[in-house]
Amino acid sequence: MTVPDELYDITIIGGGPVGMFAAFYAGMRNAKTKLIESLPVLGGQVSLLYPEKTIYDVGGYAGVTGKELVHQLTAQMQHFDQTICLDEEVLEIEQLDDYLFKIITSRGEHYSKTIIITTGQGSFQPRKLALPDTDKYEEDNLHYIVKELDQYKNKTVVICGGGDTAVDWAMTLESIAEKVILVHRRDRFRAHQGTVELLKESSVDIQTPYVPHELIEDKGKLKAVKFKEPRSDKVIELELDYFIVNYGFISSIGPIKKWNIDMVQTDIAVNSKMETSVKGIYSAGDCNTFDGKLKLIATGFGEAPTAVNHAIHSIYPGEHAQPIQSTKLSFED
């Protein structure tokens, strides 16, 4: 069988914190590594659902926000030249030979000797706006995920949603945008009460109860949105530069159940080496299960090196599964 030119030692499926740490740690073992993530950003659930919330159970931090944790993990990964594929969903895995897999995605094909699945609670996709022709604005100024804050600088931003993420985005953009308007279909917000109180004391313009009713365009670009009160005919029109919609995210294990890997309900069954039932495929983080499993970020950070080290030993038997201590390594700034 012809070996593909672009053959990786380890391909990591899932770009949340555990997948990011696994990618870094694979670099520590000099593994040629690729990470594939279905979202257009790294960080998974942490980036999407609570970027501004403080996490207290990560070793080495008295407290760290989700955004800062992802920033630090990104910096850690940058010690190595890993290949990162964003906005790409893995659809199928085909085993061609021992330690040779073809990974078929929404954008093409990849080849790897081993695979580590770190998809957390499943792939996340945003709940989209239920209005006609929304997709034509998504590449421009209708956003479901906040990626680069600077693009909103000195702009008028309208945000739809009432949960923690929508409120966090509004509070974050308050000091960046010229004006932030937060629209919610109810008078009460689902977000944490303390954050809501800070929101009410901020300069964010709060408009309730309204739901999106009509998109207004000018020269092919979204210019304004009409909002309607749910129980009346009252309509308001808000002009904007950017429209951010956060109605939550849909989580699904997706095609994993078709990959011929033993599952326990919706979790991937692994042993103490983080091996799945398929030779050469490993798993770490919230997507797997074993006797005594605890679903915590801290736990996943321990499982990732276990999976990496045993993957390296499986394809290079001369390499020890037990790594050297990181204090014996050095990185150039």
Short mmCIF file of C-alpha atoms in Angstrom, two decimals:
data_model
loop_
_atom_site.label_atom_id
_atom_site.label_comp_id
_atom_site.label_asym_id
_atom_site.label_seq_id
_atom_site.Cartn_x
_atom_site.Cartn_y
_atom_site.Cartn_z
CA MET A 1 0.00 0.00 0.00
CA THR A 2 1.31 3.44 -0.92
CA VAL A 3 1.96 5.59 2.15
CA PRO A 4 0.50 9.11 1.76
CA ASP A 5 3.03 11.95 1.65
CA GLU A 6 1.18 13.91 4.31
CA LEU A 7 1.03 11.22 6.97
CA TYR A 8 0.82 12.40 10.57
CA ASP A 9 1.86 10.52 13.70
CA ILE A 10 -1.16 11.76 15.66
CA THR A 11 -4.35 13.45 14.52
CA ILE A 12 -6.46 14.97 17.28
CA ILE A 13 -10.18 15.31 16.63
CA GLY A 14 -11.59 18.10 18.78
CA GLY A 15 -10.08 21.51 19.59
CA GLY A 16 -11.34 22.13 23.12
CA PRO A 17 -8.95 22.57 26.07
CA VAL A 18 -8.14 18.84 26.25
CA GLY A 19 -7.48 18.60 22.52
CA MET A 20 -5.30 21.72 22.64
CA PHE A 21 -3.27 20.33 25.53
CA ALA A 22 -2.96 16.99 23.72
CA ALA A 23 -1.59 18.83 20.66
CA PHE A 24 0.98 20.61 22.82
CA TYR A 25 1.97 17.42 24.57
CA ALA A 26 2.32 15.56 21.26
CA GLY A 27 4.86 18.24 20.34
CA MET A 28 6.74 17.41 23.52
CA ARG A 29 7.11 13.87 22.12
CA ASN A 30 8.27 15.19 18.72
CA ALA A 31 5.15 13.79 17.05
CA LYS A 32 4.02 15.16 13.71
CA THR A 33 0.58 16.34 14.80
CA LYS A 34 -2.62 17.66 13.28
CA LEU A 35 -5.67 19.00 15.14
CA ILE A 36 -9.09 19.11 13.46
CA GLU A 37 -11.91 21.22 14.96
CA SER A 38 -15.45 21.61 13.62
CA LEU A 39 -15.81 25.19 14.87
CA PRO A 40 -14.02 28.22 13.41
CA VAL A 41 -12.29 28.84 16.77
CA LEU A 42 -10.31 26.79 19.27
CA GLY A 43 -11.49 26.32 22.85
CA GLY A 44 -14.71 24.35 22.36
CA GLN A 45 -17.37 24.75 25.03
CA VAL A 46 -15.12 27.02 27.12
CA SER A 47 -14.80 29.56 24.30
CA LEU A 48 -18.46 29.36 23.33
CA LEU A 49 -20.36 29.18 26.60
CA TYR A 50 -18.35 30.92 29.29
CA PRO A 51 -15.39 32.94 27.95
CA GLU A 52 -15.69 35.51 30.75
CA LYS A 53 -16.58 33.13 33.57
CA THR A 54 -13.91 32.13 36.08
CA ILE A 55 -12.81 28.48 36.26
CA TYR A 56 -11.41 27.40 39.62
CA ASP A 57 -10.50 23.73 39.15
CA VAL A 58 -7.54 24.02 36.78
CA GLY A 59 -4.20 23.23 38.40
CA GLY A 60 -1.82 26.16 38.79
CA TYR A 61 -4.54 28.84 38.67
CA ALA A 62 -6.29 30.36 41.66
CA GLY A 63 -8.90 31.31 39.09
CA VAL A 64 -8.82 31.78 35.33
CA THR A 65 -11.45 32.92 32.85
CA GLY A 66 -12.35 30.64 29.98
CA LYS A 67 -10.91 33.17 27.53
CA GLU A 68 -7.61 33.40 29.36
CA LEU A 69 -7.35 29.62 29.67
CA VAL A 70 -7.77 29.22 25.90
CA HIS A 71 -5.24 32.02 25.35
CA GLN A 72 -2.68 30.24 27.54
CA LEU A 73 -3.33 26.89 25.85
CA THR A 74 -2.86 28.55 22.45
CA ALA A 75 0.45 30.05 23.58
CA GLN A 76 1.51 26.65 24.89
CA MET A 77 0.71 24.98 21.55
CA GLN A 78 2.79 27.60 19.73
CA HIS A 79 5.98 26.06 21.10
CA PHE A 80 5.51 23.61 18.23
CA ASP A 81 4.52 23.92 14.58
CA GLN A 82 1.35 21.84 14.73
CA THR A 83 -1.13 21.77 11.85
CA ILE A 84 -4.50 23.23 12.89
CA CYS A 85 -7.64 22.71 10.76
CA LEU A 86 -10.62 24.84 11.86
CA ASP A 87 -14.23 24.86 10.65
CA GLU A 88 -13.81 21.26 9.47
CA GLU A 89 -16.03 18.41 10.62
CA VAL A 90 -14.79 14.81 10.69
CA LEU A 91 -17.35 12.62 8.94
CA GLU A 92 -15.72 9.20 8.59
CA ILE A 93 -12.67 7.27 9.75
CA GLU A 94 -11.42 4.43 7.58
CA GLN A 95 -8.69 2.06 8.78
CA LEU A 96 -6.48 1.25 5.78
CA ASP A 97 -3.88 -0.81 7.64
CA ASP A 98 -2.33 -1.18 11.09
CA TYR A 99 -1.58 2.35 12.19
CA LEU A 100 -2.83 3.90 8.98
CA PHE A 101 -6.13 5.78 9.00
CA LYS A 102 -7.89 7.87 6.39
CA ILE A 103 -9.92 10.66 8.00
CA ILE A 104 -12.67 12.05 5.77
CA THR A 105 -13.88 15.53 6.66
CA SER A 106 -16.23 18.17 5.30
CA ARG A 107 -13.23 19.68 3.49
CA GLY A 108 -11.17 16.73 2.34
CA GLU A 109 -9.04 13.80 3.47
CA HIS A 110 -6.27 13.41 6.06
CA TYR A 111 -3.97 10.49 6.87
CA SER A 112 -2.64 9.54 10.27
CA LYS A 113 -0.90 6.68 12.06
CA THR A 114 -2.96 7.18 15.21
CA ILE A 115 -5.99 9.24 16.28
CA ILE A 116 -6.92 10.83 19.60
CA ILE A 117 -10.60 11.81 19.97
CA THR A 118 -11.12 14.79 22.28
CA THR A 119 -14.56 15.98 21.24
CA GLY A 120 -15.82 16.67 24.77
CA GLN A 121 -19.59 16.56 25.02
CA GLY A 122 -19.81 16.47 21.25
CA SER A 123 -19.46 18.88 18.37
CA PHE A 124 -21.07 22.27 18.97
CA GLN A 125 -23.04 24.16 16.37
CA PRO A 126 -24.87 27.44 17.01
CA ARG A 127 -28.66 27.61 16.90
CA LYS A 128 -29.27 29.87 13.94
CA LEU A 129 -31.69 32.67 13.29
CA ALA A 130 -35.03 31.43 11.96
CA LEU A 131 -35.49 34.08 9.28
CA PRO A 132 -35.19 33.83 5.47
CA ASP A 133 -31.85 34.27 3.69
CA THR A 134 -29.73 34.67 6.83
CA ASP A 135 -26.87 32.65 5.36
CA LYS A 136 -25.92 35.36 2.84
CA TYR A 137 -24.94 37.70 5.69
CA GLU A 138 -22.97 35.16 7.75
CA GLU A 139 -19.67 35.83 5.99
CA ASP A 140 -20.06 39.56 6.59
CA ASN A 141 -21.82 41.04 9.60
CA LEU A 142 -24.22 38.38 10.96
CA HIS A 143 -22.23 36.39 13.51
CA TYR A 144 -23.03 33.45 15.78
CA ILE A 145 -19.56 33.31 17.34
CA VAL A 146 -17.36 36.19 18.48
CA LYS A 147 -13.85 35.53 17.18
CA GLU A 148 -11.88 38.79 16.84
CA LEU A 149 -12.93 41.57 19.19
CA ASP A 150 -11.12 44.28 17.24
CA GLN A 151 -13.50 44.01 14.27
CA TYR A 152 -16.23 45.51 16.48
CA LYS A 153 -14.16 48.51 17.54
CA ASN A 154 -16.13 51.77 17.31
CA LYS A 155 -19.07 49.96 15.68
CA THR A 156 -22.75 49.61 16.56
CA VAL A 157 -23.34 46.03 17.65
CA VAL A 158 -26.75 44.45 18.26
CA ILE A 159 -26.72 41.21 20.25
CA CYS A 160 -29.64 38.78 20.54
CA GLY A 161 -29.90 36.39 23.48
CA GLY A 162 -30.45 36.21 27.20
CA GLY A 163 -28.02 33.59 28.50
CA ASP A 164 -24.57 33.85 30.03
CA THR A 165 -22.76 33.93 26.69
CA ALA A 166 -24.88 36.73 25.20
CA VAL A 167 -24.51 38.84 28.35
CA ASP A 168 -20.77 38.12 28.52
CA TRP A 169 -20.35 39.26 24.92
CA ALA A 170 -22.33 42.43 25.58
CA MET A 171 -20.22 43.26 28.63
CA THR A 172 -16.96 42.49 26.82
CA LEU A 173 -17.85 44.65 23.81
CA GLU A 174 -19.11 47.56 25.91
CA SER A 175 -15.60 49.07 26.09
CA ILE A 176 -14.73 48.21 22.47
CA ALA A 177 -17.78 49.05 20.37
CA GLU A 178 -19.24 52.52 19.99
CA LYS A 179 -22.63 51.19 21.04
CA VAL A 180 -23.91 47.81 22.22
CA ILE A 181 -27.62 46.91 22.19
CA LEU A 182 -28.73 43.68 23.83
CA VAL A 183 -32.14 42.36 22.73
CA HIS A 184 -33.94 39.53 24.51
CA ARG A 185 -37.37 37.99 24.02
CA ARG A 186 -38.14 38.16 27.76
CA ASP A 187 -37.79 40.82 30.44
CA ARG A 188 -35.86 38.35 32.59
CA PHE A 189 -32.43 37.04 31.60
CA ARG A 190 -31.21 33.46 32.05
CA ALA A 191 -27.67 34.62 32.78
CA HIS A 192 -26.12 34.57 36.25
CA GLN A 193 -27.84 37.15 38.44
CA GLY A 194 -24.60 38.90 39.43
CA THR A 195 -23.66 39.38 35.78
CA VAL A 196 -27.15 40.67 34.97
CA GLU A 197 -26.83 43.28 37.72
CA LEU A 198 -23.53 44.45 36.22
CA LEU A 199 -25.22 44.56 32.81
CA LYS A 200 -27.97 46.82 34.13
CA GLU A 201 -25.37 49.19 35.57
CA SER A 202 -23.41 49.31 32.30
CA SER A 203 -23.87 51.48 29.21
CA VAL A 204 -25.34 48.56 27.23
CA ASP A 205 -28.76 49.47 25.80
CA ILE A 206 -31.18 46.71 26.88
CA GLN A 207 -34.27 46.14 24.73
CA THR A 208 -36.92 43.66 25.96
CA PRO A 209 -39.15 41.84 25.17
CA TYR A 210 -38.44 41.63 21.44
CA VAL A 211 -37.71 38.94 18.85
CA PRO A 212 -36.12 39.37 15.39
CA HIS A 213 -38.82 39.97 12.81
CA GLU A 214 -37.17 41.14 9.59
CA LEU A 215 -33.68 41.73 8.23
CA ILE A 216 -33.13 44.97 6.34
CA GLU A 217 -30.31 45.11 3.80
CA ASP A 218 -28.64 47.86 1.82
CA LYS A 219 -26.48 47.04 -1.21
CA GLY A 220 -26.30 43.39 -0.21
CA LYS A 221 -25.22 44.07 3.36
CA LEU A 222 -27.26 43.74 6.55
CA LYS A 223 -28.08 47.29 7.56
CA ALA A 224 -30.76 46.97 10.26
CA VAL A 225 -33.06 44.50 12.00
CA LYS A 226 -36.73 44.95 12.82
CA PHE A 227 -37.79 43.48 16.16
CA LYS A 228 -41.35 42.74 17.24
CA GLU A 229 -42.90 42.35 20.68
CA PRO A 230 -44.09 38.73 21.03
CA ARG A 231 -47.60 39.63 22.21
CA SER A 232 -48.27 42.86 20.35
CA ASP A 233 -47.82 44.56 17.00
CA LYS A 234 -45.15 46.92 18.30
CA VAL A 235 -42.05 46.92 16.10
CA ILE A 236 -38.71 48.66 16.55
CA GLU A 237 -35.94 48.97 13.96
CA LEU A 238 -32.30 48.99 15.04
CA GLU A 239 -29.57 50.07 12.65
CA LEU A 240 -26.30 48.23 13.11
CA ASP A 241 -22.83 47.45 11.84
CA TYR A 242 -22.82 43.92 13.29
CA PHE A 243 -25.57 41.56 14.39
CA ILE A 244 -24.55 38.85 16.87
CA VAL A 245 -27.04 36.08 17.61
CA ASN A 246 -26.62 33.75 20.58
CA TYR A 247 -29.50 31.34 21.05
CA GLY A 248 -27.23 28.67 22.50
CA PHE A 249 -25.49 25.76 20.85
CA ILE A 250 -26.51 22.28 19.77
CA SER A 251 -24.27 19.50 21.03
CA SER A 252 -24.14 16.15 19.28
CA ILE A 253 -21.74 13.20 19.16
CA GLY A 254 -22.49 13.24 15.43
CA PRO A 255 -20.87 10.54 13.31
CA ILE A 256 -18.73 9.06 16.13
CA LYS A 257 -21.30 6.29 16.64
CA LYS A 258 -20.62 5.17 13.03
CA TRP A 259 -16.85 4.75 13.51
CA ASN A 260 -17.07 1.16 14.83
CA ILE A 261 -15.75 2.18 18.24
CA ASP A 262 -17.25 0.55 21.33
CA MET A 263 -19.51 3.00 23.14
CA VAL A 264 -21.19 3.14 26.54
CA GLN A 265 -24.37 5.02 25.68
CA THR A 266 -22.94 8.25 24.17
CA ASP A 267 -19.41 7.89 25.62
CA ILE A 268 -16.36 6.20 24.08
CA ALA A 269 -15.16 3.21 26.12
CA VAL A 270 -11.41 3.32 26.90
CA ASN A 271 -8.93 1.40 29.06
CA SER A 272 -6.27 2.79 31.40
CA LYS A 273 -4.08 3.70 28.40
CA MET A 274 -6.96 5.71 26.90
CA GLU A 275 -7.17 3.11 24.12
CA THR A 276 -10.50 2.53 22.42
CA SER A 277 -11.66 -0.78 21.00
CA VAL A 278 -9.96 0.12 17.70
CA LYS A 279 -6.19 -0.35 17.66
CA GLY A 280 -4.55 3.01 17.06
CA ILE A 281 -7.49 5.16 18.19
CA TYR A 282 -7.38 6.78 21.63
CA SER A 283 -9.66 9.18 23.47
CA ALA A 284 -9.30 11.78 26.23
CA GLY A 285 -11.64 14.14 28.06
CA ASP A 286 -15.39 14.28 28.51
CA CYS A 287 -16.14 12.16 25.43
CA ASN A 288 -14.75 8.96 26.97
CA THR A 289 -15.63 6.74 29.92
CA PHE A 290 -13.99 4.13 32.13
CA ASP A 291 -14.58 2.78 35.61
CA GLY A 292 -14.34 5.68 38.06
CA LYS A 293 -14.32 8.37 35.35
CA LEU A 294 -14.71 12.00 36.45
CA LYS A 295 -15.70 14.55 33.81
CA LEU A 296 -13.55 17.56 34.66
CA ILE A 297 -11.13 19.71 32.67
CA ALA A 298 -8.46 18.74 35.19
CA THR A 299 -9.11 15.05 34.51
CA GLY A 300 -8.89 15.55 30.76
CA PHE A 301 -5.56 17.35 31.13
CA GLY A 302 -4.23 14.15 32.72
CA GLU A 303 -5.78 11.81 30.16
CA ALA A 304 -4.31 13.71 27.19
CA PRO A 305 -0.63 12.92 27.98
CA THR A 306 -1.62 9.32 28.75
CA ALA A 307 -3.17 8.98 25.29
CA VAL A 308 -0.26 10.74 23.56
CA ASN A 309 2.46 8.71 25.27
CA HIS A 310 0.82 5.38 24.56
CA ALA A 311 0.07 6.40 20.96
CA ILE A 312 3.76 7.25 20.44
CA HIS A 313 4.87 3.96 22.01
CA SER A 314 2.43 2.00 19.83
CA ILE A 315 3.77 3.35 16.52
CA TYR A 316 7.39 3.63 17.67
CA PRO A 317 7.94 0.66 20.02
CA GLY A 318 11.51 1.79 20.63
CA GLU A 319 10.19 4.96 22.26
CA HIS A 320 9.32 4.70 25.95
CA ALA A 321 5.73 5.29 26.98
CA GLN A 322 7.11 7.08 30.04
CA PRO A 323 8.36 10.51 28.90
CA ILE A 324 11.27 12.51 30.27
CA GLN A 325 10.44 15.32 32.68
CA SER A 326 9.57 18.63 31.00
CA THR A 327 12.14 20.39 33.23
CA LYS A 328 14.82 18.73 31.08
CA LEU A 329 13.48 20.49 27.99
CA SER A 330 13.90 24.11 26.93
CA PHE A 331 11.96 26.34 24.55
CA GLU A 332 13.33 29.36 22.77
CA ASP A 333 11.29 32.53 23.26
#
